[in-house]
Short mmCIF file of C-alpha atoms in Angstrom, two decimals:
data_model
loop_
_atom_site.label_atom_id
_atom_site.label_comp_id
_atom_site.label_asym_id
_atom_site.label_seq_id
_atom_site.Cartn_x
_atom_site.Cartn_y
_atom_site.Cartn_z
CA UNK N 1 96.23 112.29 -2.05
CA UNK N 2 96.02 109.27 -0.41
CA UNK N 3 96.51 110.44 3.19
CA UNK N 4 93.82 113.21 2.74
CA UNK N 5 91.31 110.35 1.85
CA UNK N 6 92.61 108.78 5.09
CA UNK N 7 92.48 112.04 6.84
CA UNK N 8 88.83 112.80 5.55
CA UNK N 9 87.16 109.63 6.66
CA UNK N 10 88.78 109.81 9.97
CA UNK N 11 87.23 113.32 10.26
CA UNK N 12 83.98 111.36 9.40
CA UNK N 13 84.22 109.15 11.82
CA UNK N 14 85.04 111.90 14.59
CA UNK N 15 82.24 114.10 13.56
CA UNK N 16 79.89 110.66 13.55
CA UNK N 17 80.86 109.72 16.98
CA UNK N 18 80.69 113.04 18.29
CA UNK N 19 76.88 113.26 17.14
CA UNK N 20 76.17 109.78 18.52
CA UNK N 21 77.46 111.33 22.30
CA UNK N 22 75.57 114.05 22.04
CA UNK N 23 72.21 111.89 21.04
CA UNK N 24 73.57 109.71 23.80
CA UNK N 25 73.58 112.34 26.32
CA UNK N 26 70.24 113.47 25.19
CA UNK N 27 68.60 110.14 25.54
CA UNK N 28 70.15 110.44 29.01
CA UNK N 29 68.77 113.88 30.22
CA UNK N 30 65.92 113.06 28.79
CA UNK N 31 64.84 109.71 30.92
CA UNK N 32 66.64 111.83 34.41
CA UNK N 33 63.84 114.93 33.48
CA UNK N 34 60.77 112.08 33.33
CA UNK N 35 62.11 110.87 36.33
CA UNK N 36 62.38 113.91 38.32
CA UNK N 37 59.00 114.96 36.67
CA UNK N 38 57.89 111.66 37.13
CA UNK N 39 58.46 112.17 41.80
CA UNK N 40 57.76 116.29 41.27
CA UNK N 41 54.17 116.13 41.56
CA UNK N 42 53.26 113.77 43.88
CA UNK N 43 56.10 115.42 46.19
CA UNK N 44 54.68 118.67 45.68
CA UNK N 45 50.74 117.76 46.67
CA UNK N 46 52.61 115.88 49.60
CA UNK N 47 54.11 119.00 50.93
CA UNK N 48 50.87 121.00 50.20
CA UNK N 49 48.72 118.61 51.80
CA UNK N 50 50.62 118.74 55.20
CA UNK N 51 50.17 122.48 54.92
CA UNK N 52 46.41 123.14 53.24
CA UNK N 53 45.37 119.75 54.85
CA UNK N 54 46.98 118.70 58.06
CA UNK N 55 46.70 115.35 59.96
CA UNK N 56 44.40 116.20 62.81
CA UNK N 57 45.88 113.05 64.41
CA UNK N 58 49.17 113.59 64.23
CA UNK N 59 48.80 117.60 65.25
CA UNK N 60 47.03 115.68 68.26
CA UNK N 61 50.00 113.46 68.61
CA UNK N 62 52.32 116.52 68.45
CA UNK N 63 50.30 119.08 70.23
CA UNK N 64 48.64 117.22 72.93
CA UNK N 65 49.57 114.02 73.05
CA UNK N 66 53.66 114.13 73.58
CA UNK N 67 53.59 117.18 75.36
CA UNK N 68 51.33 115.23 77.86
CA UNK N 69 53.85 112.18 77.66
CA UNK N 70 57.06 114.14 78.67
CA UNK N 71 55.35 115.93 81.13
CA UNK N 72 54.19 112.63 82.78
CA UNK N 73 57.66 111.05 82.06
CA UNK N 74 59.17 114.13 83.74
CA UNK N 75 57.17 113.57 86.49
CA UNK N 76 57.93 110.19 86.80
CA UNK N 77 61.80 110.98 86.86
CA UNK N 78 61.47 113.59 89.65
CA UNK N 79 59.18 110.86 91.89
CA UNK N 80 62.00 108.37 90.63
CA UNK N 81 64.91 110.85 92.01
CA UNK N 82 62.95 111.59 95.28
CA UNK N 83 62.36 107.22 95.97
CA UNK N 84 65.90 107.40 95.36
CA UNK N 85 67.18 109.67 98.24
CA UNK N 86 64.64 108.70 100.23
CA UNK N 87 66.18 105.24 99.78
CA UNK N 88 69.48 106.45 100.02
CA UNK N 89 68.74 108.64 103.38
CA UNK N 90 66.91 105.31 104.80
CA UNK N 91 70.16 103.31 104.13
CA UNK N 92 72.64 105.78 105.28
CA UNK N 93 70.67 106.36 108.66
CA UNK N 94 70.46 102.27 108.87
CA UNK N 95 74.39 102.32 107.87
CA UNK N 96 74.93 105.05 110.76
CA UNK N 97 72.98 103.69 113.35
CA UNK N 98 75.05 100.28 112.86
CA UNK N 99 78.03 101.98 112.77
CA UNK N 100 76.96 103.61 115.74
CA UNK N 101 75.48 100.55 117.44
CA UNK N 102 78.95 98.77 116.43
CA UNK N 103 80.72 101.24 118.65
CA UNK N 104 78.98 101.28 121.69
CA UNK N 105 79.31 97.21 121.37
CA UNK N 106 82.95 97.96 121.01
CA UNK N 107 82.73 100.79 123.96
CA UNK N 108 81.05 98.35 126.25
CA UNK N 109 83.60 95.33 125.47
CA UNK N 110 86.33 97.45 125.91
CA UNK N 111 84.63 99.48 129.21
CA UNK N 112 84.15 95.72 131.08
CA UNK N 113 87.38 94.76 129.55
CA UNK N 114 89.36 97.85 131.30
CA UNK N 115 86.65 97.50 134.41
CA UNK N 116 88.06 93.52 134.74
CA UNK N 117 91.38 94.74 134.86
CA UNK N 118 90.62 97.22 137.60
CA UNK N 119 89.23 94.26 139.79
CA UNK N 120 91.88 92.29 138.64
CA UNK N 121 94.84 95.18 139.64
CA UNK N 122 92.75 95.88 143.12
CA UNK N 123 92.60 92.36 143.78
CA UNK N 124 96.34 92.29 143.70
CA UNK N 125 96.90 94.83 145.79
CA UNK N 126 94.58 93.71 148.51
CA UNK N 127 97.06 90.29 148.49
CA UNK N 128 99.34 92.98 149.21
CA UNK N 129 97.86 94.66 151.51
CA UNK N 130 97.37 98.08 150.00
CA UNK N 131 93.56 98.12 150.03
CA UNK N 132 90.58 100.40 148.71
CA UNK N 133 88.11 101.28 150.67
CA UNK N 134 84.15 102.52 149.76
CA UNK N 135 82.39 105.42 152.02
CA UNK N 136 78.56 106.33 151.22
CA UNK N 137 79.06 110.12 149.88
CA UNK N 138 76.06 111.14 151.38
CA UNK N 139 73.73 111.14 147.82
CA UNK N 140 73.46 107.52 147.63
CA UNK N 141 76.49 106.65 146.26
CA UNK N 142 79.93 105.37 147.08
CA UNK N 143 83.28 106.21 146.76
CA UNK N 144 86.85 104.64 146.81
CA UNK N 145 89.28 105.97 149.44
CA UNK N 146 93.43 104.23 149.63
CA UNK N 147 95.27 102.81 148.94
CA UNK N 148 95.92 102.42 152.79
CA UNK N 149 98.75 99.80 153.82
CA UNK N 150 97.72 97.45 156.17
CA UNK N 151 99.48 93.92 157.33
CA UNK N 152 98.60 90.57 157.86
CA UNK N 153 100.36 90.64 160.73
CA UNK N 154 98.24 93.46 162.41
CA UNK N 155 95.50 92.44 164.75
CA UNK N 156 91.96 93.93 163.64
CA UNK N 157 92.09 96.44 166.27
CA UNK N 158 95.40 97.40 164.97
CA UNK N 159 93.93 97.77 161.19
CA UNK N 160 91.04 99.51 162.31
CA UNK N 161 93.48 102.03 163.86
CA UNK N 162 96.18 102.19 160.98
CA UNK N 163 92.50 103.27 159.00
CA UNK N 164 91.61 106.05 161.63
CA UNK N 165 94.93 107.74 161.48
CA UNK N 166 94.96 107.64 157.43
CA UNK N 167 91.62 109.19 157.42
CA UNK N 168 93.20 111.90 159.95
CA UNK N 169 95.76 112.72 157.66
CA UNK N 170 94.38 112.23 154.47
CA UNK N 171 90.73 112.49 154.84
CA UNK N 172 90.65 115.28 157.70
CA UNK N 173 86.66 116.07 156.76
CA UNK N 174 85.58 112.34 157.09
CA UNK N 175 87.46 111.59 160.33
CA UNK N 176 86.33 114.63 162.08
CA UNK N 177 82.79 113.49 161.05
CA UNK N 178 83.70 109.61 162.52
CA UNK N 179 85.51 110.76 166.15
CA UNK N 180 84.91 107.26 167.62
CA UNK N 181 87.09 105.97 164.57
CA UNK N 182 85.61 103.40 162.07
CA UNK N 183 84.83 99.83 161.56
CA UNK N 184 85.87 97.97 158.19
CA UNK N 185 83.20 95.40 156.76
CA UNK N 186 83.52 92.74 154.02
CA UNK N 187 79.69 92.62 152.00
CA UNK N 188 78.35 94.52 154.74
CA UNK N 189 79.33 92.18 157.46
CA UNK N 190 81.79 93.49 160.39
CA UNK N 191 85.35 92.03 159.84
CA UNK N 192 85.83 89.14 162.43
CA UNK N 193 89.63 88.66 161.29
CA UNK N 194 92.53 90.48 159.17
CA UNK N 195 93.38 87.31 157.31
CA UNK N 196 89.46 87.83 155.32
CA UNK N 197 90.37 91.55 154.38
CA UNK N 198 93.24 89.99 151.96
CA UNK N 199 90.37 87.08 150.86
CA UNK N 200 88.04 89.73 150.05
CA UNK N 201 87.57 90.75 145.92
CA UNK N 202 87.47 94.02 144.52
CA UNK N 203 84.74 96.14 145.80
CA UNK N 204 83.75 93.94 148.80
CA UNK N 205 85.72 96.00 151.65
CA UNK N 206 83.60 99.21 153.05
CA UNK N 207 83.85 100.96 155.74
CA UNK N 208 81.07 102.54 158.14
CA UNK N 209 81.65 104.63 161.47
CA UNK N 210 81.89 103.64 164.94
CA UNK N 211 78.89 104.07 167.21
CA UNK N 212 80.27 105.67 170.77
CA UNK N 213 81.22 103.72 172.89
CA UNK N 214 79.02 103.23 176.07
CA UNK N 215 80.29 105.20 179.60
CA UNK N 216 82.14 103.34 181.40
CA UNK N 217 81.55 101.34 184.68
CA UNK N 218 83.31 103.82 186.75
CA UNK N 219 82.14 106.73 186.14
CA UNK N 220 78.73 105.66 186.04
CA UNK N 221 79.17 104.23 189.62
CA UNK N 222 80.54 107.64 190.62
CA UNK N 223 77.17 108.83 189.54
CA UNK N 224 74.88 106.88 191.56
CA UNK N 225 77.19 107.18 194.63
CA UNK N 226 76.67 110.83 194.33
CA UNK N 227 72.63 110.48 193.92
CA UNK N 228 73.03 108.06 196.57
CA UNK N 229 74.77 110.66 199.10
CA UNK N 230 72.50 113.37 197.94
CA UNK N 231 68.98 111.47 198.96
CA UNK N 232 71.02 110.71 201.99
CA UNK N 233 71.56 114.26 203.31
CA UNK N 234 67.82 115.00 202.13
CA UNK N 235 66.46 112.61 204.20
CA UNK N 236 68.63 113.50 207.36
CA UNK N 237 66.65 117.26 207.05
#
């Protein structure tokens, strides 16, 4: 008997706390509906208002406004891109013309640089006798004929004729145009002794050719004998 007392008023007890949850959870729902009533309505006319009354100044923000901004700020990126290769095209045509300045600095070094050692290599062959001579080409300019052999030795009638007979075998054309053979000048001046021709520098030695000789004393006394004898026998008729 005693346990079912026990057993009863723990039923109690159960059934009392069960009611006091469910009050609880009405309380609850309750204070979450006036809440969500509370935000319904003024949420509501919010939304409606946007729709049956509409910010002209933000529809002129939206409409006019940014559409004009982006436009603008488009524009600004496309002038922004051309400065930009326009700048870039300036630089790389400033880059390339360096570059390009750079090597013909470097061409030129290097052109008197292999130019000195020319002069330099022709200057040691003249101390050895094997010289290089310049001829007028007929248009103005000059050009190099040799390396002819010559000696110190020689006299300057001798290197004048060692000359001659290379142009005859090596420069047939020329020496048939020079029959009276040549003379050999140092700056322009007639050589006066073979020891200058291995003193000259490169580019100094030229050659020009040699004016005919005059007739000689002979012959030309032949030819006044003979006008002589001829006046003679006209003079006697």
């Amino acid at each position: 008997v005693r346990w079912e007392q026990m057993e009863a008023i723990m039923a109690r007890k159960r059934e009392e706390k069960r009611r006091e949850a469910q009050v609880l959870l009405k309380i609850q729902a309750m204070s979450a509906a006036k809440q969500h009533l509370k935000s319904i309505v003024p949420n509501s006319v919010t939304d409606l208002q946007e729709v049956a009354f509409p910010d002209m100044t933000g529809m002129a923000i939206n409409r006019i406004f940014l559409p004009q901004l982006l436009g603008q700020v488009q524009q600004e990126v496309r002038t922004l891109m051309r400065a930009q290769q326009q700048v870039s095209e300036t630089v790389s045509g400033v880059v390339r013309a360096q570059i390009a300045a750079h090597s013909q600095s470097i061409e030129a070094v290097r052109e008197r640089h292999r130019e000195a050692d020319r002069k330099h290599f022709e200057e040691l062959q003249i101390r050895q006798g094997k010289i290089r001579i310049l001829v007028d080409d007929g248009h103005g300019g000059q050009v190099r004929v040799g390396p002819i052999q010559i000696s110190s030795q020689d006299s300057v009638d001798e290197v004048l004729n060692r000359v001659y007979q290379w142009l005859q075998a090596n420069e047939a054309k020329l020496a048939a145009e020079w029959p009276h053979g040549v003379v050999l000048c140092i700056d322009g001046e007639p050589i006066q002794s073979t020891g200058a021709i291995f003193e000259a520098k490169a580019g100094q030695i030229s050659m020009v050719p040699k004016s005919e000789p005059p007739p000689a004393e002979d012959a030309v006394e032949g030819e006044e004998a003979g006008e002589d004898g001829e006046e003679g026998g006209e003079a006697g008729q």
